[in-house]
XYZ file of C-alpha atoms in Angstrom:
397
model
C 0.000 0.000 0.000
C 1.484 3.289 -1.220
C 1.271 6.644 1.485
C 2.496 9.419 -0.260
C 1.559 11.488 -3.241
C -0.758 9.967 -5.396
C -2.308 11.552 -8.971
C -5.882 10.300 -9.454
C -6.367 9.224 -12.751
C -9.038 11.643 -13.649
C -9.980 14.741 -11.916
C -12.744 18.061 -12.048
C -11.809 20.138 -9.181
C -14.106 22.134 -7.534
C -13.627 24.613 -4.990
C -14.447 25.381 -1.185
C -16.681 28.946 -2.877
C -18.336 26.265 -5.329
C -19.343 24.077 -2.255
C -20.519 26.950 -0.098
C -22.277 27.645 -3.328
C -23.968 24.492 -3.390
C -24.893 24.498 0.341
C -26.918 27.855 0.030
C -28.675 26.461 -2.683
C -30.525 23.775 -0.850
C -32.097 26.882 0.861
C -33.400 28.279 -2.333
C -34.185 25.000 -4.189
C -35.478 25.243 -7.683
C -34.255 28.549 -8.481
C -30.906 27.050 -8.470
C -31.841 24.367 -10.762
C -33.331 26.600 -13.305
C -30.687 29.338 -13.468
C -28.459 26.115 -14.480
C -31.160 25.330 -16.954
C -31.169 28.955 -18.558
C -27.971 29.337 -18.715
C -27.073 25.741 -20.780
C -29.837 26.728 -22.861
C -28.457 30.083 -23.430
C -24.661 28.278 -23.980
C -25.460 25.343 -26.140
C -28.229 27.510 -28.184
C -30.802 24.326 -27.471
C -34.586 25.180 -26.269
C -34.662 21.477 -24.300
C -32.442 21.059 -21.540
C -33.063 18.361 -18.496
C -30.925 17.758 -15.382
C -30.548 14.495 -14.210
C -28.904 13.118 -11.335
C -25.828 11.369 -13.174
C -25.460 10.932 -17.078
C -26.469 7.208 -16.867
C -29.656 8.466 -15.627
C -29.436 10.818 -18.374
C -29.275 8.311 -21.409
C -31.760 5.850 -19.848
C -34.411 8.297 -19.588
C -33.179 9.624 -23.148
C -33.817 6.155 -24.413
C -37.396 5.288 -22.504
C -38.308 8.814 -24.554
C -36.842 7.292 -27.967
C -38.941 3.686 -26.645
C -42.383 5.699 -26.250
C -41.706 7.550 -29.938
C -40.828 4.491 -31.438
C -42.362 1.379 -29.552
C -41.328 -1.301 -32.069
C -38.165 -0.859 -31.999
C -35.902 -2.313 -28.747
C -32.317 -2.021 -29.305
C -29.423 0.420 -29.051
C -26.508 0.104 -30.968
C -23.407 0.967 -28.890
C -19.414 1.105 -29.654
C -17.836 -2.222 -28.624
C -15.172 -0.859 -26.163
C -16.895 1.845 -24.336
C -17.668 3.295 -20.583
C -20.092 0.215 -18.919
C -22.016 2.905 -18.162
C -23.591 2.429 -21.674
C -25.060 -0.863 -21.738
C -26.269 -0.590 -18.213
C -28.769 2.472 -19.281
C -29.666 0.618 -21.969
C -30.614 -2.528 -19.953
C -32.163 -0.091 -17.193
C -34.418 1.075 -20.093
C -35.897 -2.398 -20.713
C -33.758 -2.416 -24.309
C -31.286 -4.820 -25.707
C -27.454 -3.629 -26.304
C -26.274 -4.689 -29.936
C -22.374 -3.543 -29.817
C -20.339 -2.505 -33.252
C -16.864 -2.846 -33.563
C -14.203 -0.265 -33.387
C -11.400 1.432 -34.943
C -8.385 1.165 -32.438
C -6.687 4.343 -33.942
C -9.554 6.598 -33.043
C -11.806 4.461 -30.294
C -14.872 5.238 -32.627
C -17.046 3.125 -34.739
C -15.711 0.708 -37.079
C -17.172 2.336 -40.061
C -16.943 -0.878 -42.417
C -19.267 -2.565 -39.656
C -22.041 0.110 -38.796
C -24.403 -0.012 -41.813
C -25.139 -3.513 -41.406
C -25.475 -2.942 -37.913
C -28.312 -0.322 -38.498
C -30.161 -2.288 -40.893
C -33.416 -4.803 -39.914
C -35.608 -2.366 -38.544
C -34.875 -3.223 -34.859
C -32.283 -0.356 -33.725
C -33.665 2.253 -32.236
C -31.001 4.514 -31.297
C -27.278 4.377 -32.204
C -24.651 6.196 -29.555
C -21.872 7.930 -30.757
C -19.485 8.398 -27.931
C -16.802 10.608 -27.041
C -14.279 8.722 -25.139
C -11.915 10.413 -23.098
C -12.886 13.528 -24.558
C -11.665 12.581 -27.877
C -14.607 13.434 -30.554
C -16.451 11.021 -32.474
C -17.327 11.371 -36.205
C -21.213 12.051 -34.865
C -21.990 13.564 -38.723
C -20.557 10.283 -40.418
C -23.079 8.379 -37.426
C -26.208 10.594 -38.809
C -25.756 10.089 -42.022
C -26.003 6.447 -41.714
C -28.778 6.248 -39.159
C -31.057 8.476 -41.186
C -31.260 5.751 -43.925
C -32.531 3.117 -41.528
C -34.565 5.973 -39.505
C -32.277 5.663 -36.251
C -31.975 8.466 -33.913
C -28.262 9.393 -32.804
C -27.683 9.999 -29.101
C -24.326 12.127 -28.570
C -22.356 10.762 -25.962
C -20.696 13.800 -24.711
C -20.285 12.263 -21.017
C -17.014 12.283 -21.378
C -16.103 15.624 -23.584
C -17.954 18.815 -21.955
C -16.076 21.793 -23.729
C -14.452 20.080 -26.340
C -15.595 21.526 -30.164
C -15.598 20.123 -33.656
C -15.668 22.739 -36.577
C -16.600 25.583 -34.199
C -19.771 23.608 -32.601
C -19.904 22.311 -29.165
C -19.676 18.527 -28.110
C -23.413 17.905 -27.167
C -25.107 19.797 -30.172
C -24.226 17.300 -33.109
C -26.735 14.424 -32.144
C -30.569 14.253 -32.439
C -29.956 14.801 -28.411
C -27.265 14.212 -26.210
C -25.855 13.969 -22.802
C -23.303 15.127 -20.578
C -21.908 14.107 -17.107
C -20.927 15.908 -14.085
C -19.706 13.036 -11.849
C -15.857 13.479 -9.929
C -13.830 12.291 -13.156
C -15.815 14.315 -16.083
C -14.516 17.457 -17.623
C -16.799 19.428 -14.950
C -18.115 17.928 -11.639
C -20.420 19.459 -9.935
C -19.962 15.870 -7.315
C -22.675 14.285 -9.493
C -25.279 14.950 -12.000
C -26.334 14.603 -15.955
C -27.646 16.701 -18.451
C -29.480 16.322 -21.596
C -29.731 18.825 -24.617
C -31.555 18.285 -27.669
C -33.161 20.676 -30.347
C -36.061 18.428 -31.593
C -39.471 19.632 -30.252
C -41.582 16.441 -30.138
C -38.892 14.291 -28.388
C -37.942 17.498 -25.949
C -41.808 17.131 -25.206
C -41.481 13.050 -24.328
C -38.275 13.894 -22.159
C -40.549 16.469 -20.487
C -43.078 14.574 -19.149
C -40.548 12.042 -18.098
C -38.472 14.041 -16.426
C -41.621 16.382 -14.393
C -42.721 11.699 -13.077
C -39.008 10.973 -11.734
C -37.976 12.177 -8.052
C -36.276 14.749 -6.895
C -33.542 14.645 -4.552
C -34.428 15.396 -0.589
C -33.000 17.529 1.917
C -30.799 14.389 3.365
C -29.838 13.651 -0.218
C -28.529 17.288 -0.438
C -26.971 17.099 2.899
C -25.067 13.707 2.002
C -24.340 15.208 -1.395
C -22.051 18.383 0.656
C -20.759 16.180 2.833
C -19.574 13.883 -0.001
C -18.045 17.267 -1.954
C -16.142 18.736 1.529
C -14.715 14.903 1.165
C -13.966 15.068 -2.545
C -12.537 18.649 -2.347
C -9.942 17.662 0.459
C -9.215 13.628 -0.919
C -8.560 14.344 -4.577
C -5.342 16.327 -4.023
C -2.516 14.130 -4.559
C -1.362 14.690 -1.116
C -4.303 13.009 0.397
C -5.729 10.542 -2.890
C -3.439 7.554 -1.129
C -5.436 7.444 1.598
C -9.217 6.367 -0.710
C -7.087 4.854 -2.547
C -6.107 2.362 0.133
C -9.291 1.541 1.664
C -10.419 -1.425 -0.775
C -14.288 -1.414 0.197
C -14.549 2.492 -1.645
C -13.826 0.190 -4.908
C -12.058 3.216 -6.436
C -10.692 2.174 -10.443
C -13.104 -0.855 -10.085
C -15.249 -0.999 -13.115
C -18.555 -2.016 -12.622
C -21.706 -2.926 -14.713
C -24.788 -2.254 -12.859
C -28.278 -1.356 -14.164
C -29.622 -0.243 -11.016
C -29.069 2.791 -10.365
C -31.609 5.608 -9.820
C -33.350 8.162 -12.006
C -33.973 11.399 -10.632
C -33.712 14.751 -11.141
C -30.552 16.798 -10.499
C -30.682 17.966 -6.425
C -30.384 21.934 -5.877
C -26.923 21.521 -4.149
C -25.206 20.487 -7.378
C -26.930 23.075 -9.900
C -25.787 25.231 -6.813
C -22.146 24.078 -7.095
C -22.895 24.487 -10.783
C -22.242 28.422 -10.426
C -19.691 29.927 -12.704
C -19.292 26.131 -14.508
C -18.555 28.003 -17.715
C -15.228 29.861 -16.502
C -13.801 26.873 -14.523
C -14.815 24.320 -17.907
C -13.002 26.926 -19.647
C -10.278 26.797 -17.430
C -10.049 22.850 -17.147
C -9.776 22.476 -20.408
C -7.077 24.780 -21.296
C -5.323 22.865 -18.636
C -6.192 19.594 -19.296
C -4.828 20.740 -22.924
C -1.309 22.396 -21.449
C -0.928 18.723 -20.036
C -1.277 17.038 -23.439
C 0.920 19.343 -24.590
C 3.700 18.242 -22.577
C 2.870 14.526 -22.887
C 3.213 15.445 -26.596
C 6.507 16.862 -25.948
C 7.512 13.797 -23.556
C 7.139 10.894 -26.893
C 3.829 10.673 -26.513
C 1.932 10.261 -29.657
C -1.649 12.836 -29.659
C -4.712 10.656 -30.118
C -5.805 11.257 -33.494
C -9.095 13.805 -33.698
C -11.335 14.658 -35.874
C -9.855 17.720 -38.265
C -11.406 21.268 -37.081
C -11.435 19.116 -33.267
C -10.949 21.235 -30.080
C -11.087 18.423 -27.552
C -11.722 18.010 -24.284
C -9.587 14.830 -23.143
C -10.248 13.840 -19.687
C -7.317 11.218 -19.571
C -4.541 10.712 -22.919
C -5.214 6.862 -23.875
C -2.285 4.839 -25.210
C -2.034 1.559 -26.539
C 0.333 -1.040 -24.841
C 0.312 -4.160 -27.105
C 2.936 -5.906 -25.038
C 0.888 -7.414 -22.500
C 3.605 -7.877 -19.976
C 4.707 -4.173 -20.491
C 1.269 -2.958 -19.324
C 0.998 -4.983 -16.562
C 4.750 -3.748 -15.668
C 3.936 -0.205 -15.859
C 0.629 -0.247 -14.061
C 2.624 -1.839 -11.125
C 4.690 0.836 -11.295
C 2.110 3.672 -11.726
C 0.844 2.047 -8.614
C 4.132 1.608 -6.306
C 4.663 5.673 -7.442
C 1.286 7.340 -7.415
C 1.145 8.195 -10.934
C -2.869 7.615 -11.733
C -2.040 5.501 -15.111
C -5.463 3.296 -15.628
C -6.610 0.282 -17.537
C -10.147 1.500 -17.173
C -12.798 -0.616 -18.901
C -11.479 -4.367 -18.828
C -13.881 -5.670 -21.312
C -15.258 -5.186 -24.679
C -18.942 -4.897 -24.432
C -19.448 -8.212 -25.275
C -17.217 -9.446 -22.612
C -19.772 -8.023 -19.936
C -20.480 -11.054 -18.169
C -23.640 -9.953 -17.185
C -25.124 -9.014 -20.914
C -24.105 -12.596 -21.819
C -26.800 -14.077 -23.724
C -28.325 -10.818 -23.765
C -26.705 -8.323 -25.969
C -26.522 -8.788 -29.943
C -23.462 -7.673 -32.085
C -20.734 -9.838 -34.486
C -17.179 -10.247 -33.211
C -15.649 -7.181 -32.223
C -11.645 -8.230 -32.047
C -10.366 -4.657 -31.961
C -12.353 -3.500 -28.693
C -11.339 -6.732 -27.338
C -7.900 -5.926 -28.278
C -8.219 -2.384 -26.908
C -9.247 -3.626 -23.991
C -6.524 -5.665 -23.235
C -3.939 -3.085 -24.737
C -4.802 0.182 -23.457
C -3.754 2.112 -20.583
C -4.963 6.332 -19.644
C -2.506 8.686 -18.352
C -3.513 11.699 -16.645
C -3.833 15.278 -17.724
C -6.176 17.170 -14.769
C -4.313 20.292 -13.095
C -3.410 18.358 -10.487
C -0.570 16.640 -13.169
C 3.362 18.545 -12.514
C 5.796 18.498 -15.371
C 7.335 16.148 -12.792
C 4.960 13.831 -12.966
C 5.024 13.794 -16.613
C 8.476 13.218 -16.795
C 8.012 10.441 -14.410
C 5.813 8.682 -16.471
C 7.731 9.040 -19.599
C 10.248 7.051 -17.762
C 7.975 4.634 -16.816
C 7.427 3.743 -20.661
C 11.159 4.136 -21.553
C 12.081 1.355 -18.811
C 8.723 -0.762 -19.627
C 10.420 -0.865 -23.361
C 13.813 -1.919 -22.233
C-alpha cells in the first residue's frame, strides 16, 4: 500500500466557494436548478435542456423517450469498447445492447461494420461516444442512421467543452448527454444533463423528467458532505489514503443497471455556479498537459480535423501485454494515476451474456486488453510527466 503522493487518474476540481455555493442552494431549491437550466440553454443555443442526477440516468431516460416515440423498436446500438455505463442504461431502459466494432486508432465506430449494424428495422437509437474527450465522427453516425430511420444519441459524457468545426460537443446528435460526476470534464460531485433541439422528443423527455424524483434535503446534505470529502481527498497529497481503503472500490469498473433516475438535487446546480469559466479553465489545462505529454514521446490521439477536444485522460495503446501490466505496477508503487479502465469489450460483460446482440468485435477486445490512460487534470506537474515518460522508456527496455 502506497502513502504518499498519489495523482488520481481523472480529476474536475471544484472549490471550497463552489461548495458553499452548493450548500446555500438547498435553501433556495429550484431557483438554483433553473438558473443552471437557462444558462445551458443560453450556452449550447438548445430550447430542451433536463438535469438528471448522473449521465447514466441521463441516457436511460433519453432512451425510454426514444422507446415511447418508437415502440417497435428495442435495441441500441453501442461502440464495442466503451464506458459500462452504456449498456447498463440501456438494460435499465428495458432495451437490448447490440455492440459494433471499433477502430483502435480513433476508439470510434468501425465504419466498415455500422451499416449492417443499423439495418433490420430493430435499432432504435445508435450512440456515438466521445471517449476520453476525444470526438467522435457524430456527422458520419447521422448520415447512416437516417437511412434506416435511427436516432443518434451524442455521448458527450465524457467531452464537456471540447468543439468540432466551431460547434460544441453535445449539439451534433438528435440529443445528447453530458456528465458531471468526480472524473468528467466538470463535476459538480454528481449529476447529468441532456440537450436536444427536436421539439416532439424534448416534449417526451418532459413529461418524463416532471414523473421521476427529486432529490431530498438528506440527499442534499449527504451530497455536501460527499463534496467537503472530494474537495480535500482528490489532491494528490491526500488521494493515497481512498485509494487504500479497498471497500470504496475506487478504479473498479462495474456494470450495474440499477441505479436511480432522478432529477438533479439543488446543491449540485448550486455548485454548478460559474461552470462556464472553470470548464473553460479545465480544459485549457487539461490541454497544457497534453501538450507536454506530446513533448515527452507521446503520440496525440488522433481527432477529428477542425477538433478542439476536451480529453479527460490521454489513452495509449500497450500491445505488449507484460509491459502494461509492468507499468501499471509501477504507476501504482509511485502514485502516478495511469489506468486500464474498462477491462472488457462490451461483449465481454459477463452480465449481458446471452443478452446483448453484435458480431465479433476483435479490436475493442484488443483495446481492452492493450490500453492504458494517463492523466492530464491540473493536479498533473511536469514532474509527474516526466516520471511517467520514464515509466514507458524502462517498460520498453
Amino acid at each position: 500500500m502506497r502513502i504518499g503522493r498519489t495523482l488520481p487518474p481523472a480529476a474536475a476540481p471544484f472549490s471550497l466557494k463552489e461548495v458553499l455555493s452548493g450548500l446555500a442552494a438547498l435553501f433556495t431549491g429550484e431557483s438554483a436548478r433553473e438558473r443552471f437550466r437557462a444558462e445551458l440553454r443560453e450556452y449550447y443555443r438548445v430550447p430542451h435542456v433536463f438535469l438528471l442526477s448522473s449521465g447514466k440516468a441521463a441516457l436511460a431516460v433519453i432512451l425510454q423517450a426514444l422507446k415511447e416515440l418508437a415502440p417497435e423498436r428495442d435495441e441500441v446500438l453501442v461502440p464495442a469498447y466503451t464506458c459500462y455505463s452504456v449498456p447498463a442504461a440501456v438494460t435499465r431502459a428495458g432495451l437490448r445492447v447490440r455492440s459494433c466494432d471499433i477502430d483502435p486508432r480513433t476508439l470510434d465506430f468501425d465504419w466498415g461494420q455500422v451499416e449492417e449494424a443499423l439495418a433490420g428495422g430493430e435499432v432504435l437509437a445508435a450512440v456515438s461516444t466521445h471517449l476520453f474527450g476525444l470526438p467522435a465522427d457524430v456527422e458520419r453516425l447521422k448520415g447512416l442512421a437516417a437511412r434506416h430511420g435511427v436516432a443518434v444519441i451524442e455521448d458527450a459524457a465524457q467531452a464537456m467543452g471540447g468543439e468540432l468545426d466551431g460547434r460544441k460537443l453535445g449539439t451534433l446528435g438528435d440529443v445528447a448527454l453530458f456528465s458531471l460526476g468526480r472524473g468528467k470534464p466538470l463535476s459538480t460531485v454528481s449529476g447529468g444533463i441532456i440537450l436536444t433541439g427536436n421539439d416532439k422528443l424534448g416534449e417526451a423527455l418532459s413529461t418524463l423528467v416532471k414523473k421521476l424524483p427529486g432529490e431530498g434535503w438528506s440527499d442534499g446534505v449527504l451530497a455536501f458532505c460527499y463534496a467537503l470529502a472530494l474537495l480535500i481527498l482528490l489532491r494528490p497529497c491526500f488521494f493515497w489514503l481512498p485509494r487504500a481503503l479497498s471497500f470504496l472500490k475506487l478504479g473498479e469498473t462495474v456494470f450495474d443497471p440499477s441505479f436511480d433516475l432522478k432529477r438533479l438535487g439543488s446543491f449540485q446546480a448550486g455548485v454548478a455556479q460559474g461552470w462556464q469559466e472553470r470548464l473553460v479553465r479545465l480544459r485549457e489545462a487539461r490541454l497544457d498537459r497534453a501538450g507536454l505529454l506530446e513533448k515527452a514521446g507521446f503520440a496525440v490521439p488522433p481527432a477529428l480535423k477542425g477538433a478542439r477536444p476536451n480529453l479527460i485522460r490521454f489513452p495509449v495503446l500497450v500491445e505488449d501485454a507484460v509491459a502494461r501490466q509492468r507499468l501499471l505496477k509501477e504507476s501504482e508503487e509511485q502514485g502516478l494515476g495511469l489506468s486500464a479502465v474498462y477491462p472488457e469489450a462490451v461483449s465481454g460483460i459477463a452480465q449481458l451474456k446471452g443478452r446483448a446482440t453484435g458480431g465479433p468485435a476483435p479490436r475493442a477486445e484488443q483495446v481492452a486488453r492493450s490500453l492504458v490512460t494517463l492523466p492530464v487534470h491540473p493536479y498533473v506537474t511536469k514532474r509527474d510527466v516526466e516520471l511517467i515518460a520514464g515509466l514507458f522508456r524502462d517498460a520498453s527496455t
